[in-house]
Coordinates of C-alpha atoms in Angstrom, one line a residue:
Chain A
M388 CA -16.9 17.8 -1.6
I389 CA -15.1 14.7 -2.6
R390 CA -14.0 14.4 -6.1
T391 CA -12.5 11.2 -7.3
T392 CA -11.4 10.8 -10.9
A393 CA -10.3 7.6 -12.3
V394 CA -7.2 8.0 -14.3
P395 CA -8.0 7.7 -18.0
R396 CA -7.1 4.4 -19.3
P397 CA -6.9 2.8 -22.7
L398 CA -10.0 0.6 -22.5
R399 CA -10.4 -1.6 -25.4
V400 CA -13.8 -2.1 -26.8
T401 CA -13.5 -5.8 -27.3
A402 CA -12.5 -6.5 -23.7
A403 CA -14.9 -3.9 -22.3
A404 CA -17.9 -4.8 -24.4
A405 CA -19.8 -6.3 -21.4
S406 CA -19.0 -3.3 -19.3
V407 CA -20.0 -0.8 -22.0
A408 CA -23.3 -2.5 -22.2
G409 CA -23.7 -2.2 -18.5
L410 CA -22.6 1.3 -18.5
A411 CA -25.1 2.1 -21.2
L412 CA -27.8 1.0 -18.9
L413 CA -26.5 3.6 -16.4
A414 CA -26.2 6.2 -19.1
G415 CA -29.8 5.6 -19.9
C416 CA -30.6 7.0 -16.5
A417 CA -28.8 10.3 -17.4
G418 CA -30.8 13.4 -17.2
T419 CA -33.6 11.8 -15.3
S420 CA -33.5 13.3 -11.9
E421 CA -33.3 10.6 -9.2
A422 CA -33.7 7.9 -11.8
G423 CA -30.1 7.1 -11.0
D424 CA -31.4 5.4 -8.0
A425 CA -31.5 2.2 -9.9
A426 CA -27.9 2.5 -10.7
A427 CA -26.4 4.2 -7.8
G428 CA -29.0 4.1 -5.1
A429 CA -28.0 0.9 -3.5
D430 CA -28.3 0.7 0.2
Q431 CA -24.6 0.4 0.6
A432 CA -21.9 2.8 1.5
S433 CA -20.2 2.0 -1.7
P434 CA -22.3 3.8 -4.3
A435 CA -19.7 4.0 -7.0
A436 CA -19.3 0.3 -6.9
T437 CA -22.8 -0.1 -8.0
P438 CA -22.5 1.3 -11.6
A439 CA -19.3 -0.6 -11.7
A440 CA -21.0 -3.8 -10.8
G441 CA -23.3 -3.2 -13.7
G442 CA -20.5 -4.3 -15.9
N443 CA -21.6 -7.9 -15.6
T444 CA -25.3 -7.4 -16.2
G445 CA -25.3 -5.8 -19.6
A446 CA -27.8 -7.4 -21.9
A447 CA -27.5 -5.0 -24.8
G448 CA -26.6 -6.4 -28.2
A449 CA -23.0 -6.7 -29.1
G450 CA -21.4 -4.1 -31.3
G451 CA -23.8 -1.4 -30.4
A452 CA -22.4 2.0 -31.0
Y453 CA -22.8 4.5 -28.3
A454 CA -22.6 8.2 -28.9
D455 CA -19.4 9.7 -27.7
G456 CA -19.8 12.1 -24.8
S457 CA -20.3 12.4 -21.1
Y458 CA -23.1 10.7 -19.3
T459 CA -24.1 11.7 -15.8
A460 CA -26.4 10.0 -13.4
E461 CA -27.3 11.1 -9.9
G462 CA -28.2 8.6 -7.2
S463 CA -29.0 8.6 -3.6
Y464 CA -28.3 6.1 -0.9
Q465 CA -29.2 5.7 2.7
T466 CA -26.9 6.2 5.6
P467 CA -27.7 5.7 9.2
E468 CA -28.0 9.5 9.4
G469 CA -30.1 10.0 6.3
P470 CA -29.9 10.1 2.6
E471 CA -26.8 11.1 0.6
T472 CA -26.4 11.8 -3.0
I473 CA -23.7 11.0 -5.4
T474 CA -23.1 11.9 -9.0
V475 CA -21.4 9.6 -11.5
T476 CA -20.1 10.9 -14.8
L477 CA -18.9 8.6 -17.5
T478 CA -17.1 9.7 -20.6
I479 CA -17.5 7.4 -23.6
A480 CA -15.4 7.6 -26.7
S481 CA -15.5 5.1 -29.5
D482 CA -17.6 2.8 -27.4
A483 CA -15.1 2.7 -24.6
V484 CA -15.2 4.3 -21.3
T485 CA -12.4 6.8 -21.1
D486 CA -13.1 8.5 -17.8
V487 CA -15.2 8.0 -14.7
E488 CA -15.8 10.8 -12.3
V489 CA -17.6 10.4 -9.1
V490 CA -18.6 13.5 -7.2
G491 CA -20.1 13.1 -3.7
E492 CA -21.5 16.0 -1.7
P493 CA -21.5 14.4 1.7
T494 CA -23.3 16.3 4.3
R495 CA -22.1 14.3 7.2
R496 CA -18.7 13.4 8.3
E497 CA -19.5 9.7 8.3
S498 CA -20.7 10.0 4.7
K499 CA -17.5 11.8 3.7
Q500 CA -15.6 8.9 5.1
Y501 CA -17.8 6.3 3.3
Q502 CA -17.5 8.1 0.0
A503 CA -13.7 8.1 0.3
E504 CA -13.7 4.4 0.9
F505 CA -15.8 3.2 -2.0
I506 CA -14.4 1.2 -4.8
G507 CA -13.6 3.8 -7.5
G508 CA -13.0 1.5 -10.4
I509 CA -15.2 -0.1 -12.9
D510 CA -15.1 -3.9 -13.0
E511 CA -13.3 -4.8 -16.2
L512 CA -12.2 -8.0 -17.6
V513 CA -8.5 -7.5 -17.8
V514 CA -6.8 -9.0 -20.8
G515 CA -3.2 -8.1 -19.9
K516 CA -0.2 -7.4 -22.0
S517 CA 2.9 -9.5 -22.5
L518 CA 5.6 -8.5 -20.2
D519 CA 7.9 -8.4 -23.2
D520 CA 5.8 -5.7 -24.7
I521 CA 5.7 -3.2 -21.9
E522 CA 8.5 -1.2 -20.5
V523 CA 8.8 -1.8 -16.8
D524 CA 11.5 -1.8 -14.2
R525 CA 10.2 -4.8 -12.2
V526 CA 7.2 -7.0 -11.7
A527 CA 4.9 -7.4 -8.7
G528 CA 2.9 -10.5 -8.3
S529 CA 2.7 -13.1 -5.7
S530 CA 5.7 -14.1 -3.8
L531 CA 8.1 -16.0 -6.0
T532 CA 8.2 -19.6 -4.9
S533 CA 11.2 -20.8 -3.0
G534 CA 13.3 -23.7 -4.1
G535 CA 11.9 -25.8 -1.2
F536 CA 8.4 -25.0 -2.1
N537 CA 8.9 -25.8 -5.8
A538 CA 10.6 -29.0 -5.0
A539 CA 7.7 -30.1 -2.8
V540 CA 5.2 -29.2 -5.5
E541 CA 7.1 -31.3 -8.0
E542 CA 7.3 -34.2 -5.6
I543 CA 3.5 -34.1 -5.0
R544 CA 2.9 -34.0 -8.8
A545 CA 5.2 -36.9 -9.3
D546 CA 3.4 -38.8 -6.6
A547 CA 0.0 -38.0 -8.0
A548 CA 1.1 -39.1 -11.4
A549 CA 2.5 -42.4 -10.2
Chain B
M229 CA 14.6 9.4 -13.8
T230 CA 14.3 5.7 -14.2
A231 CA 16.5 2.9 -13.2
A232 CA 17.4 2.5 -16.9
A233 CA 18.8 6.0 -16.9
V234 CA 21.1 5.3 -14.0
P235 CA 23.6 2.6 -13.8
A236 CA 22.1 0.6 -11.1
Q237 CA 24.1 -1.4 -8.6
R238 CA 22.2 -4.6 -8.2
W239 CA 22.4 -7.3 -5.5
D240 CA 20.3 -10.5 -5.8
F241 CA 20.0 -13.0 -3.0
E242 CA 17.7 -15.5 -1.5
A243 CA 16.3 -15.2 2.0
I244 CA 13.1 -16.1 4.0
G245 CA 12.1 -18.5 1.2
T246 CA 12.0 -15.9 -1.6
S247 CA 14.2 -13.9 -4.0
W248 CA 15.4 -10.5 -3.0
R249 CA 16.8 -7.8 -5.2
I250 CA 18.3 -4.5 -3.9
D251 CA 19.1 -1.8 -6.4
S252 CA 21.0 1.3 -5.3
A253 CA 22.6 4.4 -6.7
T254 CA 25.9 3.5 -5.3
P255 CA 27.2 0.0 -4.8
L256 CA 26.7 -1.8 -1.5
G257 CA 29.9 -2.7 0.3
E258 CA 30.6 -5.8 2.3
E259 CA 29.6 -4.2 5.5
D260 CA 26.3 -2.9 4.0
R261 CA 25.5 -6.4 2.8
A262 CA 26.4 -7.9 6.2
A263 CA 24.1 -5.4 7.9
V264 CA 21.2 -6.4 5.6
S265 CA 21.8 -10.1 6.2
A266 CA 21.9 -9.5 9.9
V267 CA 18.6 -7.8 9.9
I268 CA 16.9 -10.4 7.8
D269 CA 18.4 -13.3 9.8
A270 CA 17.3 -11.7 13.1
F271 CA 13.8 -11.3 11.8
D272 CA 13.7 -14.8 10.5
R273 CA 15.0 -16.2 13.8
E274 CA 12.2 -14.4 15.6
W275 CA 9.2 -14.9 13.3
S276 CA 9.7 -17.8 10.9
R277 CA 7.5 -20.8 11.4
F278 CA 9.6 -22.7 8.9
R279 CA 12.6 -23.0 11.2
A280 CA 12.6 -25.0 14.4
D281 CA 14.9 -22.7 16.2
S282 CA 12.7 -19.6 15.8
V283 CA 11.0 -17.7 18.6
V284 CA 7.5 -18.5 17.3
C285 CA 8.3 -22.2 17.0
G286 CA 9.8 -22.2 20.5
L287 CA 6.6 -20.5 21.7
A288 CA 4.2 -22.8 19.9
S289 CA 3.5 -24.8 23.0
G290 CA 2.7 -21.7 24.9
G291 CA 4.7 -19.5 27.2
S292 CA 6.3 -16.1 27.4
V293 CA 9.5 -14.7 25.9
P294 CA 11.1 -11.2 25.6
A295 CA 9.1 -9.6 22.9
P296 CA 10.8 -9.2 19.6
A297 CA 11.2 -5.6 18.5
D298 CA 8.5 -5.8 16.0
A299 CA 6.0 -7.7 18.1
G300 CA 3.9 -4.7 19.2
D301 CA 3.6 -3.2 15.7
L302 CA 2.8 -6.5 14.1
L303 CA 0.1 -7.4 16.6
G304 CA -1.3 -3.9 16.3
V305 CA -1.6 -4.4 12.6
Y306 CA -3.3 -7.8 13.1
A307 CA -5.8 -6.3 15.5
A308 CA -6.7 -3.7 12.9
L309 CA -6.9 -6.4 10.2
D310 CA -9.0 -8.6 12.4
D311 CA -11.5 -5.7 12.9
A312 CA -11.5 -4.8 9.2
T313 CA -12.1 -8.3 7.9
A314 CA -14.4 -9.6 10.6
G315 CA -11.9 -12.1 11.8
A316 CA -10.7 -13.4 8.5
V317 CA -7.1 -12.4 9.3
N318 CA -5.6 -13.8 12.5
P319 CA -2.0 -14.1 13.6
L320 CA -2.6 -17.6 15.0
V321 CA -3.5 -19.0 11.6
G322 CA -0.2 -21.0 11.5
D323 CA -1.7 -24.3 12.6
A324 CA -4.5 -23.9 10.0
L325 CA -1.9 -23.3 7.3
A326 CA 0.2 -26.2 8.4
R327 CA -2.9 -28.5 8.4
R328 CA -3.5 -27.6 4.7
G329 CA 0.0 -28.7 4.0
Y330 CA 1.8 -25.3 4.1
D331 CA 4.0 -26.5 6.9
A332 CA 7.7 -26.3 7.8
D333 CA 8.4 -29.3 5.7
Y334 CA 6.4 -28.1 2.8
S335 CA 4.6 -31.4 3.0
L336 CA 1.7 -29.9 1.0
R337 CA -0.4 -32.7 2.4
D338 CA -3.9 -31.5 3.1
R339 CA -5.3 -32.6 6.4
G340 CA -8.5 -30.6 6.2
P341 CA -9.7 -27.1 7.2
Q342 CA -9.3 -25.8 10.7
A343 CA -10.3 -22.4 12.0
A344 CA -7.8 -20.3 13.9
P345 CA -8.6 -19.4 17.5
V346 CA -11.2 -16.6 17.4
D347 CA -10.1 -15.3 20.8
W348 CA -6.5 -14.8 19.7
R349 CA -6.3 -11.4 21.4
T350 CA -6.8 -13.0 24.8
V351 CA -4.4 -15.8 23.9
L352 CA -1.6 -13.7 22.5
D353 CA -0.2 -10.3 23.5
A354 CA 3.0 -8.3 23.5
A355 CA 2.4 -6.4 26.7
G356 CA 5.1 -5.5 29.2
G357 CA 7.9 -6.2 26.8
R358 CA 7.0 -9.9 26.6
L359 CA 5.4 -11.9 23.9
T360 CA 3.0 -14.2 25.7
L361 CA 1.1 -17.1 24.3
R362 CA -1.3 -18.5 26.8
R363 CA -2.0 -21.8 25.1
P364 CA -0.4 -23.8 22.3
A365 CA -0.7 -22.1 18.9
L366 CA 1.5 -21.3 15.9
I367 CA 2.0 -17.7 15.1
D368 CA 2.0 -16.7 11.4
I369 CA 2.8 -13.1 10.5
G370 CA 2.3 -13.7 6.8
A371 CA -0.2 -10.9 6.5
A372 CA 2.3 -8.1 7.2
G373 CA 5.6 -9.6 8.1
K374 CA 7.4 -9.5 4.8
G375 CA 6.4 -5.9 4.3
R376 CA 7.8 -5.2 7.8
L377 CA 11.1 -6.9 6.8
V378 CA 11.3 -4.8 3.7
D379 CA 10.9 -1.7 5.8
L380 CA 13.6 -2.9 8.2
V381 CA 16.1 -3.6 5.3
L382 CA 15.3 -0.2 3.9
A383 CA 15.9 1.5 7.2
V384 CA 19.3 -0.2 7.6
L385 CA 20.4 0.9 4.1
R386 CA 19.1 4.4 4.1
P387 CA 21.9 5.9 6.1
R388 CA 24.5 3.8 4.4
V389 CA 23.6 4.6 0.8
T390 CA 23.8 7.9 -1.0
G391 CA 21.0 8.4 -3.5
W392 CA 18.1 6.3 -4.6
L393 CA 17.3 2.8 -3.3
V394 CA 14.9 0.0 -4.1
V395 CA 14.3 -3.0 -1.9
D396 CA 12.3 -5.7 -3.7
A397 CA 11.5 -8.9 -1.9
S398 CA 9.4 -10.5 -4.7
G399 CA 6.1 -8.9 -4.6
D400 CA 6.8 -6.6 -1.6
L401 CA 9.0 -3.7 -2.5
A402 CA 9.9 -0.2 -1.3
V403 CA 11.2 2.6 -3.4
R404 CA 13.1 5.7 -2.3
G405 CA 14.5 8.6 -4.4
I406 CA 13.6 7.2 -7.8
R407 CA 10.5 6.4 -9.9
Q408 CA 9.9 2.8 -10.8
R409 CA 7.5 1.4 -13.3
I410 CA 6.1 -1.8 -11.9
A411 CA 4.2 -4.4 -13.9
L412 CA 1.2 -6.0 -12.1
E413 CA 1.6 -9.7 -12.8
H414 CA -1.5 -11.4 -14.1
P415 CA -2.4 -14.0 -11.5
F416 CA -3.5 -16.5 -14.2
D417 CA -0.6 -15.9 -16.6
A418 CA 2.7 -14.9 -15.2
T419 CA 4.0 -13.9 -18.6
R420 CA 1.4 -11.1 -18.8
A421 CA 0.7 -8.0 -16.8
I422 CA -2.7 -6.5 -16.1
G423 CA -1.2 -3.0 -15.8
I424 CA 1.6 -0.8 -14.7
W425 CA 2.0 1.1 -11.5
S426 CA 4.6 3.9 -11.4
I427 CA 5.6 4.8 -7.9
A428 CA 8.3 6.9 -6.2
D429 CA 9.0 7.1 -2.5
A430 CA 6.4 4.6 -1.6
A431 CA 5.9 0.9 -1.1
L432 CA 4.0 -1.5 -3.3
C433 CA 3.0 -5.0 -2.0
A434 CA 1.3 -7.7 -4.0
S435 CA -0.4 -10.9 -3.1
A436 CA -1.8 -13.5 -5.3
V437 CA -3.0 -17.1 -5.1
N438 CA -1.3 -18.4 -8.3
R439 CA 2.0 -19.2 -6.6
R440 CA 2.4 -21.0 -3.3
A441 CA -0.5 -23.0 -4.6
W442 CA -0.9 -26.7 -4.4
G443 CA -3.4 -29.5 -4.2
D444 CA -7.1 -29.0 -5.0
G445 CA -7.4 -25.2 -5.1
L446 CA -5.2 -24.8 -2.0
H447 CA -3.0 -21.7 -1.6
H448 CA -1.5 -19.7 1.1
V449 CA -4.2 -17.1 1.7
L450 CA -6.6 -18.8 4.1
D451 CA -9.7 -17.4 5.7
A452 CA -8.8 -17.8 9.4
R453 CA -12.5 -18.3 10.3
T454 CA -12.8 -21.4 8.3
G455 CA -9.3 -22.6 7.4
Q456 CA -10.4 -22.5 3.7
P457 CA -8.5 -20.7 1.0
V458 CA -10.1 -17.5 -0.1
R459 CA -12.1 -17.8 -3.3
S460 CA -13.3 -14.3 -4.2
Y461 CA -10.1 -12.6 -5.2
A462 CA -7.1 -13.9 -7.1
A463 CA -4.6 -11.0 -6.7
T464 CA -4.2 -7.8 -4.8
W465 CA -1.8 -4.8 -5.0
A466 CA -1.5 -2.0 -2.6
V467 CA 0.6 1.2 -2.5
A468 CA 1.2 2.9 0.9
A469 CA 3.9 5.0 2.5
D470 CA 5.6 1.9 4.1
A471 CA 5.7 -1.7 3.1
M472 CA 4.2 -3.2 6.3
T473 CA 1.1 -1.1 5.7
A474 CA 1.0 -2.0 2.0
D475 CA 1.4 -5.7 2.8
A476 CA -1.4 -5.6 5.4
V477 CA -3.7 -3.8 2.9
A478 CA -2.9 -6.3 0.2
T479 CA -3.9 -9.0 2.6
A480 CA -7.1 -7.2 3.7
L481 CA -8.1 -6.8 0.1
F482 CA -8.9 -10.5 -0.2
F483 CA -11.8 -9.7 2.0
D484 CA -14.8 -7.4 1.9
G485 CA -13.4 -5.0 4.5
G486 CA -10.2 -4.3 2.5
P487 CA -11.3 -1.1 0.9
R488 CA -12.1 0.6 4.2
F489 CA -8.9 -0.7 5.8
A490 CA -7.0 0.8 2.9
A491 CA -8.8 4.2 3.1
D492 CA -8.0 4.4 6.7
R493 CA -4.3 4.2 5.9
D494 CA -4.2 6.4 2.8
A495 CA -3.4 3.4 0.7
S496 CA -4.4 2.9 -2.9
W497 CA -5.0 -0.4 -4.5
V498 CA -6.0 -2.7 -7.3
R499 CA -7.5 -6.2 -6.9
M500 CA -8.6 -8.9 -9.3
R501 CA -11.5 -11.2 -8.6
T502 CA -11.2 -14.8 -9.5
D503 CA -13.6 -14.2 -12.4
G504 CA -11.0 -11.9 -13.9
T505 CA -12.7 -8.6 -13.2
V506 CA -10.7 -5.8 -11.6
E507 CA -11.5 -3.2 -9.0
W508 CA -9.4 -0.3 -7.9
S509 CA -9.5 2.4 -5.3
P510 CA -10.8 5.9 -6.1
D511 CA -7.3 7.5 -6.0
C512 CA -5.5 4.7 -7.8
E513 CA -3.0 5.8 -10.3
A514 CA -2.2 2.5 -11.8
E515 CA -2.6 2.2 -15.5
L516 CA -4.6 -0.9 -16.2
F517 CA -4.9 -2.8 -19.5
S518 CA -8.3 -4.0 -20.4

């Protein structure tokens, strides 16, 4: 069994509204055996990415309140060796997703591999926080530009403006 | 224990076109610094396509030279990246980058897209202790080279330094013996972070398209199959045991095959699409703000 649990994160309702709507669609599948196919039954080897992708498709009205609790959906997907099932559990509190758990019960080695490889996270629009407001030791982004590169960019801009 | 709790000895310097920062539990002496500089300079002289006297520039018209120490490992990583990304990552992408303006002179003059040689494995190899290029091409090890250099610097300092050590080459960093909270820089707003990743005894490498960007949507991450800059993802972060692996994973994550490549190497990751949505690996322990 593979159990992957996303680390609980402080998801803000405002930023996550679209995703909550999308997840609500998935939650609507809960309790209906195999109905999760629509959400998790993609023909891909990345089943957990499917409910995640739902984040962009939500059409529910804004501001809808969802009952706190855990919602579980089971889905199946095809592998070259046959069908596999996967169970996705979402925990919703105050209209925000606070936890995602994906449990796969791969019956084949290849499926075990696939389920370990899928994208575990929900698509979320990230707002970000000011670097001044968070306590960190360092920052990791793209490579800082070198002096030479910066100078060249400035020159190009000057040329373009001329 | 965090760096704040320990009086860090900090050394800042510029090398290979970027800023470096080394923090250590005990101060680095002159000999330690000289050893670091020697490793970086040797690597640069072998692999930099930005200096005319480098091995790769000397080899650009084709030929065979004694293989640099890292040649086998780097080409091995490129072979795996090539497989994982269906050819999007290619060590002979140097000419394609130069044509888009990312050349030794930083001309930033776009002369149009050009695909890298699809058959690079038959053109380039590091067999028999020789690095051989069978027809003219410009080697670019940008997908994993900086990570490799971070590993080399760490390896030089480990026996010289007592206690914890952090080697940070701006976006590619390795941590030993200490926990570090690392902000993940927002690719569209460098004053913000999309999250924090706390790591200890691991390497974290980042890649993003916001810097080293010029012209009309041009930046330094090209799809080698087309010579066009990647459009789907804006930034990637990967954590792995060593920096070369983390660097390679961060590169692979700009393409569809990235997650599998990461899983094969026990690397965890976060990536942001150009539409601002974020994906992360199942085992990712980063704290993301959303």
